[in-house]
Tab-separated table of C-alpha atoms and ligand atoms in Angstrom:
chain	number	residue	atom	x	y	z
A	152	UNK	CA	0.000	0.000	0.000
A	153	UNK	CA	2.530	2.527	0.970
A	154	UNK	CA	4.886	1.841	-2.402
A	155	UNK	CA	1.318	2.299	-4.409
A	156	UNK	CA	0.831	5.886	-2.768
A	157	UNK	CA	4.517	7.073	-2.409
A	158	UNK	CA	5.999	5.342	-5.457
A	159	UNK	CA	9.489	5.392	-4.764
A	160	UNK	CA	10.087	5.324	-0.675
A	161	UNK	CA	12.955	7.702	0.040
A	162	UNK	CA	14.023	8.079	4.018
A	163	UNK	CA	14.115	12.006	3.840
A	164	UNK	CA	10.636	12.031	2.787
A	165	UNK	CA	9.364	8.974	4.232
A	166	UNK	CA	10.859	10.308	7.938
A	167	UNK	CA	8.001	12.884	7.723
A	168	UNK	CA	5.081	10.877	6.036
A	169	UNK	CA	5.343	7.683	8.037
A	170	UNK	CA	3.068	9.063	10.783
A	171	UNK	CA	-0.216	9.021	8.309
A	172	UNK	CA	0.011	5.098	7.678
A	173	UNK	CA	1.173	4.466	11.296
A	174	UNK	CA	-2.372	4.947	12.586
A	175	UNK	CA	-3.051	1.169	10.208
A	176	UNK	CA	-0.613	-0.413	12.818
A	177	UNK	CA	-2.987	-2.927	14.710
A	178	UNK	CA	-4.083	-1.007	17.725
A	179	UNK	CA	-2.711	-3.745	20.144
A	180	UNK	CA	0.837	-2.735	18.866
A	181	UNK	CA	0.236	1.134	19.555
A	182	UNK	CA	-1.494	0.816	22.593
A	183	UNK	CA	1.513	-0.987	23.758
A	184	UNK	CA	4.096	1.528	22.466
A	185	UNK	CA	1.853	4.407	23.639
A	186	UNK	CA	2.212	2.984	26.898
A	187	UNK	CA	5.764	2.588	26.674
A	188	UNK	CA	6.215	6.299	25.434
A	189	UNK	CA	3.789	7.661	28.031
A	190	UNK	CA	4.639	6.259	30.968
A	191	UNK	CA	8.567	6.629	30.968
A	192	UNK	CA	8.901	2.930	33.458
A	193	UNK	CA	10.298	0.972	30.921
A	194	UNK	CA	13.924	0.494	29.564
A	195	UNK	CA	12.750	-0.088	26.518
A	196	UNK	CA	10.203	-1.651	23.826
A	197	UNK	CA	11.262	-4.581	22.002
A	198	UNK	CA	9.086	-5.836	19.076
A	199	UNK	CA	10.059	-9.558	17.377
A	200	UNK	CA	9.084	-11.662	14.813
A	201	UNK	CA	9.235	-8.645	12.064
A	202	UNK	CA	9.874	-10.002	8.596
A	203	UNK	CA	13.269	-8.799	7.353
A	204	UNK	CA	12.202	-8.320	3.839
A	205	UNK	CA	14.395	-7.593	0.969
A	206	UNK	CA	17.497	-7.360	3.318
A	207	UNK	CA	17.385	-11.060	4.142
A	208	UNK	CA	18.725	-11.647	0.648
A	209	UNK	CA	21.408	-9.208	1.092
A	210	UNK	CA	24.706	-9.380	2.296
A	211	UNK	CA	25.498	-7.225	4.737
A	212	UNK	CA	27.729	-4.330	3.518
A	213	UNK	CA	31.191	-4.766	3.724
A	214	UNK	CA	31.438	-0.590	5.104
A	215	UNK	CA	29.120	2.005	5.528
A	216	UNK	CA	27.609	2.997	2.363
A	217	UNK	CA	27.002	7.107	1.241
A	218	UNK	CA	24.101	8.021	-0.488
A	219	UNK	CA	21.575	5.600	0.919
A	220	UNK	CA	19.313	9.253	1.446
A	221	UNK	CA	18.852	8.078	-2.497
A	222	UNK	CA	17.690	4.818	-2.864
A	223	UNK	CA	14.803	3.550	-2.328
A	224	UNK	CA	13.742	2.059	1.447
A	225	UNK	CA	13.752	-2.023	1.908
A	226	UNK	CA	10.335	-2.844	3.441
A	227	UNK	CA	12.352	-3.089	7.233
A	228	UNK	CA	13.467	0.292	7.223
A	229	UNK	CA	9.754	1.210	6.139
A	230	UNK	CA	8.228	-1.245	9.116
A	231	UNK	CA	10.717	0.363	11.367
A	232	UNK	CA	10.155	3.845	10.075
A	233	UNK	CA	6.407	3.202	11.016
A	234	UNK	CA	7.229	1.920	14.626
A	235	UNK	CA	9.504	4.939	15.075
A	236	UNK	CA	6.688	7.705	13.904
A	237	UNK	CA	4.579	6.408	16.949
A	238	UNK	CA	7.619	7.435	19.121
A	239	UNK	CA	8.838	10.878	17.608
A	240	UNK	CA	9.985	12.191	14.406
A	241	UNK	CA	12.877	10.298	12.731
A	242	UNK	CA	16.331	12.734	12.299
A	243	UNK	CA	19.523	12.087	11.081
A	244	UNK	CA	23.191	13.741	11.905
A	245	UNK	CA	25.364	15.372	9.168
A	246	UNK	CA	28.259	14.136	11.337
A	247	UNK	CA	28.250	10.557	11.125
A	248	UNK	CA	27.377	8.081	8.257
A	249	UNK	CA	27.217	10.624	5.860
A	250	UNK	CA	23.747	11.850	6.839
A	251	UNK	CA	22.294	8.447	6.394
A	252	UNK	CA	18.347	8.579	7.655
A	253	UNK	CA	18.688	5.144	8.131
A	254	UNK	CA	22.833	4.263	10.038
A	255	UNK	CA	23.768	0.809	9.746
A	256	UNK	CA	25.581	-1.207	13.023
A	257	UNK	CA	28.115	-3.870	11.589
A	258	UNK	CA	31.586	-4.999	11.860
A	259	UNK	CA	34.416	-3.403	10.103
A	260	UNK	CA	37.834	-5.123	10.458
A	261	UNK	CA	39.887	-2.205	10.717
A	262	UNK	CA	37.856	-0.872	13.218
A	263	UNK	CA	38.146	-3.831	15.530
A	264	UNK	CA	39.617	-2.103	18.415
A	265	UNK	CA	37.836	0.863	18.215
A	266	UNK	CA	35.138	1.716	20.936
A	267	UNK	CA	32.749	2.323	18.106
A	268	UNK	CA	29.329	0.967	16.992
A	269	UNK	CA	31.912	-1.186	14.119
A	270	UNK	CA	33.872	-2.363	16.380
A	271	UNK	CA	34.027	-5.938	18.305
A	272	UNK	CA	36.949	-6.123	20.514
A	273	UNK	CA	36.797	-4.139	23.018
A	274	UNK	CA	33.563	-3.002	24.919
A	275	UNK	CA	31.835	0.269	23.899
A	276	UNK	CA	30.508	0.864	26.975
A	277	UNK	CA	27.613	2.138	28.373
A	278	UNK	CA	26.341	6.000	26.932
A	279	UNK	CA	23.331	7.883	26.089
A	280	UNK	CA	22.810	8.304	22.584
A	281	UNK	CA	24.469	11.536	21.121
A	282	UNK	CA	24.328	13.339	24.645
A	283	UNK	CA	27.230	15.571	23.388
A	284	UNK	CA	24.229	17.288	21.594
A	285	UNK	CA	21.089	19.301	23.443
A	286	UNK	CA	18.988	17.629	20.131
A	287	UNK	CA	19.836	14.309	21.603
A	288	UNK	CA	16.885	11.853	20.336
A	289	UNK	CA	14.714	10.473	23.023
A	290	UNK	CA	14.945	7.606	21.669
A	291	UNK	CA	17.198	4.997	19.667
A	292	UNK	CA	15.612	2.477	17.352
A	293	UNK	CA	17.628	-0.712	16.616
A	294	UNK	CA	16.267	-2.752	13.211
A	295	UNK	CA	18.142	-6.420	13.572
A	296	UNK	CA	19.126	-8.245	10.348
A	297	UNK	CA	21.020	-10.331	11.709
A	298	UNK	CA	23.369	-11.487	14.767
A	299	UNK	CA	24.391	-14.923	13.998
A	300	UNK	CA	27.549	-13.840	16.290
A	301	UNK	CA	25.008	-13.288	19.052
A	302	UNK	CA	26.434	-10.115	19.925
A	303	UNK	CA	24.881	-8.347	23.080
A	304	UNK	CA	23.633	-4.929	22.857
A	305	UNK	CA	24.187	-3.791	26.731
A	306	UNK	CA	21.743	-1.951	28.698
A	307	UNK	CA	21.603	-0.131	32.021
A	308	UNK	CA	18.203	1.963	33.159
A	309	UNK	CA	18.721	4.721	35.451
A	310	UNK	CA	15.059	3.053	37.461
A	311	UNK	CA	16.625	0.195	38.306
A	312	UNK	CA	19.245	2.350	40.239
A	313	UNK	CA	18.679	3.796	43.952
A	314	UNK	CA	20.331	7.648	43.190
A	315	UNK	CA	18.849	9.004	46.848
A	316	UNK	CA	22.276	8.822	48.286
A	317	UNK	CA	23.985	11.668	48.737
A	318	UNK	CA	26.602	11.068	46.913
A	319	UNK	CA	24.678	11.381	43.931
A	320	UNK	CA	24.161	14.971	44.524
A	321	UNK	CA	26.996	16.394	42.871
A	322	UNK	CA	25.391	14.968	39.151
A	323	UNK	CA	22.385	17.714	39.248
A	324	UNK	CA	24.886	20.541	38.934
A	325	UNK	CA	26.185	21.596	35.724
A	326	UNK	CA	29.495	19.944	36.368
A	327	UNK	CA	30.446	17.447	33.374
A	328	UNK	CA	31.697	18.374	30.087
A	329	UNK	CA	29.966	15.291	27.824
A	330	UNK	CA	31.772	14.459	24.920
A	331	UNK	CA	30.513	12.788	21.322
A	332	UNK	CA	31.917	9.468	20.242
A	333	UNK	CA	34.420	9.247	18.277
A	334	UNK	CA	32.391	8.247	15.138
A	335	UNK	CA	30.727	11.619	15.247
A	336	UNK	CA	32.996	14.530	13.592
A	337	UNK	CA	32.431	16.801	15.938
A	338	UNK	CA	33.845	18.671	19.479
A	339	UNK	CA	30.626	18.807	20.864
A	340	UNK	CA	29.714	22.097	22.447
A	341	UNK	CA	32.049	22.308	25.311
A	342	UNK	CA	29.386	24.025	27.348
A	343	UNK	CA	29.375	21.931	31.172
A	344	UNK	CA	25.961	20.270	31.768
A	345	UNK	CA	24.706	17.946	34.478
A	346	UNK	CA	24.539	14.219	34.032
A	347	UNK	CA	20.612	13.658	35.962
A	348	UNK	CA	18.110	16.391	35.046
A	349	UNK	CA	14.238	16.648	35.085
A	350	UNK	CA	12.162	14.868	38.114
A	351	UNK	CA	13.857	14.043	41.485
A	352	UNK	CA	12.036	10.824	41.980
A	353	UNK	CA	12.704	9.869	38.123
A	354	UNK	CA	15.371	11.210	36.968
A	355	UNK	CA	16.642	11.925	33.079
A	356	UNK	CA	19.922	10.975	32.635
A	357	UNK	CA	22.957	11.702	29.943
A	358	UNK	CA	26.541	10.468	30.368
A	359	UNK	CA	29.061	8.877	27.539
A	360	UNK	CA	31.268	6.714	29.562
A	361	UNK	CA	33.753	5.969	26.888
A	362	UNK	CA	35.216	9.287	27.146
A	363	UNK	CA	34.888	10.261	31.058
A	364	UNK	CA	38.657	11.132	31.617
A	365	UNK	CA	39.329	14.969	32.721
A	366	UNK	CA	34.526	15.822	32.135
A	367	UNK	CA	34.006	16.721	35.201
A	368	UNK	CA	34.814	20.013	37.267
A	369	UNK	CA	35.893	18.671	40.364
A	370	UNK	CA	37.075	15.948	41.887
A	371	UNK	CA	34.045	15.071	44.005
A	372	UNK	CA	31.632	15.072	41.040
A	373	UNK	CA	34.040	12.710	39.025
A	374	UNK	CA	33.556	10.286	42.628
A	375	UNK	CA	29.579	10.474	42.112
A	376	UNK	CA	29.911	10.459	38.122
A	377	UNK	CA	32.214	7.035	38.772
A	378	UNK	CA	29.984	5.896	41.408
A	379	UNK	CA	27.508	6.372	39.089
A	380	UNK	CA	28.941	4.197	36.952
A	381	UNK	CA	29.417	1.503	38.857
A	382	UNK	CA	25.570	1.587	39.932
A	383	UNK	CA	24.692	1.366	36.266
A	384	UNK	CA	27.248	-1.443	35.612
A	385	UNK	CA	25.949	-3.679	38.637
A	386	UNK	CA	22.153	-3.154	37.022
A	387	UNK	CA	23.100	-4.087	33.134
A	388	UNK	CA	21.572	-6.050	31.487
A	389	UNK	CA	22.365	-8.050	27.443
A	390	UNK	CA	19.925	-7.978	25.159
A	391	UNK	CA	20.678	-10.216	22.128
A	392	UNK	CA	18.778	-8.899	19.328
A	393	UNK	CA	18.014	-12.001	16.668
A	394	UNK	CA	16.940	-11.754	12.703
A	395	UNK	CA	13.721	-9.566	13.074
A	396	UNK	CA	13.974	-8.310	16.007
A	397	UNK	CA	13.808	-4.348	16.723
A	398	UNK	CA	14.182	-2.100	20.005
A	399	UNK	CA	13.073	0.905	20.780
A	400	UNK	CA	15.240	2.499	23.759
A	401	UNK	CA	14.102	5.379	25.805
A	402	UNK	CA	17.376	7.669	25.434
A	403	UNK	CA	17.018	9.832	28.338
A	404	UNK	CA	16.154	7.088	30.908
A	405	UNK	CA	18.562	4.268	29.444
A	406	UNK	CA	22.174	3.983	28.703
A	407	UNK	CA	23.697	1.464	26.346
A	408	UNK	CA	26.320	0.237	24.629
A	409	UNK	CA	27.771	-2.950	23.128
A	410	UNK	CA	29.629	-6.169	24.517
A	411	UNK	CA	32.793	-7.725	23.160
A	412	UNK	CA	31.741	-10.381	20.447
A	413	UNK	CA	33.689	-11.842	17.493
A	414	UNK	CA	32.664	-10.484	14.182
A	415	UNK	CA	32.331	-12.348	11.202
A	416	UNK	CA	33.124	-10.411	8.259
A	417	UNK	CA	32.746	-11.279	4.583
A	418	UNK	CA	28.869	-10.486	4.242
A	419	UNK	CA	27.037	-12.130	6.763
A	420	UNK	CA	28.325	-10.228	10.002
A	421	UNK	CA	25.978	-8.922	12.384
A	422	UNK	CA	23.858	-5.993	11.054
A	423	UNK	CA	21.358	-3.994	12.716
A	424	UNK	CA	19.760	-0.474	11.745
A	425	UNK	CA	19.997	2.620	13.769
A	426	UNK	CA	17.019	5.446	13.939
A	427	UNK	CA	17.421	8.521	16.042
A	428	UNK	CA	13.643	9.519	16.913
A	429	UNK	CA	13.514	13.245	18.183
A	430	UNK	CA	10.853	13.839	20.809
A	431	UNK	CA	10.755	17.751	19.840
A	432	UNK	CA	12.141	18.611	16.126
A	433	UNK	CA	11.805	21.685	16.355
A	434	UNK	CA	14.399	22.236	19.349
A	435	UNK	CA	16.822	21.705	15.926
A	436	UNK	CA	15.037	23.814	13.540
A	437	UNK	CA	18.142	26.258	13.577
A	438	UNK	CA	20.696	23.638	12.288
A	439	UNK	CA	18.021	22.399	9.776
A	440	UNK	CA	17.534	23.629	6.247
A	441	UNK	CA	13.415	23.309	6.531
A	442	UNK	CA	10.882	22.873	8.343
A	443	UNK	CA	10.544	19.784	7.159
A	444	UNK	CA	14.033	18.631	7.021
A	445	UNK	CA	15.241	15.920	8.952
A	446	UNK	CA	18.791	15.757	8.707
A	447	UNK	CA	20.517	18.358	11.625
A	448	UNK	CA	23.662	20.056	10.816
A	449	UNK	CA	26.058	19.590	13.556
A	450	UNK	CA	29.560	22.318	13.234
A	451	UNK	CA	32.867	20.840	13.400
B	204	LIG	O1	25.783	-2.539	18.556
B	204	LIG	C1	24.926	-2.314	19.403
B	204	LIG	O2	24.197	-3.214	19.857
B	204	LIG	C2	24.701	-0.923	19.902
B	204	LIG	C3	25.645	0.037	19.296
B	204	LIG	C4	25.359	1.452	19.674
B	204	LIG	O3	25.731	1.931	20.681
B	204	LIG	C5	24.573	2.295	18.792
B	204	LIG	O4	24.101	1.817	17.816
B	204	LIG	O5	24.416	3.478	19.070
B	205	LIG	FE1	24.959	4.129	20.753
């Protein structure tokens, strides 16, 4: 139906029309991802058994590709597309994989040590999706292919974590510089922020621990940011997405990351896809060309 009306499915355009067919999702679906978008107690949403369409039959790439804004959608980026409208409005950055609507997650050999979504052996640990930025998505959609390599996608949920000690004070001042990854091209403002922010008794949290070295002011904040840390780590938990699988995380309540795993390269390595869904658009409209535009300018 949606090839019929659209003819050819590009992600630019498809980020902002998905919403209209979204409503043709069975209701038991978007009751339960209304709930999950309403009530802010879960981790996350998972939805299985999605077909993986014309990507079954592909290999997965051997790098990430440019252009994909250009070609036309596979019918899993459309399903998770749909899923994703439900949640927000589906944005891309100009500073990582080449302003790709749609990212892909997959192993790249040379990137191997690299705490990186491409790499495998060593952990990228635990961070909030793009926190660097104050667009940050508030949430992170993750489209499985496949995982034959069973590769863990790590999670830690600020709920599950008791932050009424004292010592946790120190992470509601603006105290912690919080840097992008190192896949994004980009400083990141440099502007000091605090790690926990809206309600007391359920807190919002950003934090990249990957690059924590020298981010905070003093040392006592760098105790609670490490205590912190530590919290998060004893509350993980590994969430092995399979063929047809896709999660929705909540970005401000949720950290992730990704375990060690050993890649298997050569076109049928692990692949998932990666949305960014913005919960207000329009905090970006300055570093997008339209109203309508979906893909955020970030400066070097
Ligand atoms: O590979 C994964 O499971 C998660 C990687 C990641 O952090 C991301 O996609 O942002
Ligand atoms: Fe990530």
């Amino acid at each position: 139906v949606i090839r019929e009306t659209e003819g050819r499915v590009l992600p630019e355009e498809f980020a902002v029309n998905a919403a209209t067919y979204a409503g043709e999702i069975p209701r038991r679906i978007r009751s339960e991802v209304y709930e999950f978008k309403s009530m802010e107690c879960y981790p996350a949403i998972v939805i299985s058994g999605n077909p993986t369409f014309e990507s079954a039959g592909r290999e997965t790439p051997p790098a990430i590709q440019e252009g994909l804004n250009a070609v036309d959608m596979p019918g899993d980026e459309i399903l998770h597309m749909l899923y994703a409208s439900m949640l927000g409005d589906v944005f891309a950055w100009d500073c990582t994989q080449f302003s790709n609507i749609v990212n892909y997650i997959l192993p790249i050999e040379a990137d191997m040590d690299r705490a990186i979504s491409s790499g495998s052996a060593r952990v990228f640990d635990l961070h909030t999706e793009d926190a660097f930025h104050i667009d940050a998505g508030s949430y992170l959609g993750l489209f499985c292919i496949r995982n034959e390599e069973r590769g863990a996608t790590i999670i830690s949920y600020v709920g599950d974590v008791d932050l009424s000690d004292r010592g946790f004070e120190k992470l509601w001042n603006d105290s912690f510089l919080i840097r992008p990854n190192v896949a994004h091209r980009t400083s990141g403002s440099g502007d000091y922020r605090s790690i926990l922010f809206g309600a007391r008794e359920s807190p919002y949290i950003r934090a990249n621990f990957n690059i924590i070295d020298g981010c905070a002011r003093d040392t006592e904040s760098m105790d609670a940011l490490t205590r912190l840390y530590e919290r998060l780590y004893d509350v993980r938990q590994e969430i092995v997405l399979g063929s047809g699988d896709v999660i929705y995380l909540d970005n401000f309540r949720t950290l992730h990351g990704r375990d060690v795993y050993r890649p298997i390269y050569g076109g049928s390595g692990r692949w998932l896809k990666r949305l960014y869904i913005s919960g207000d658009i329009r905090l970006s409209r300055s570093q997008r060309s339209a109203a309508n535009a979906r893909i955020i300018h970030v400066p070097e």
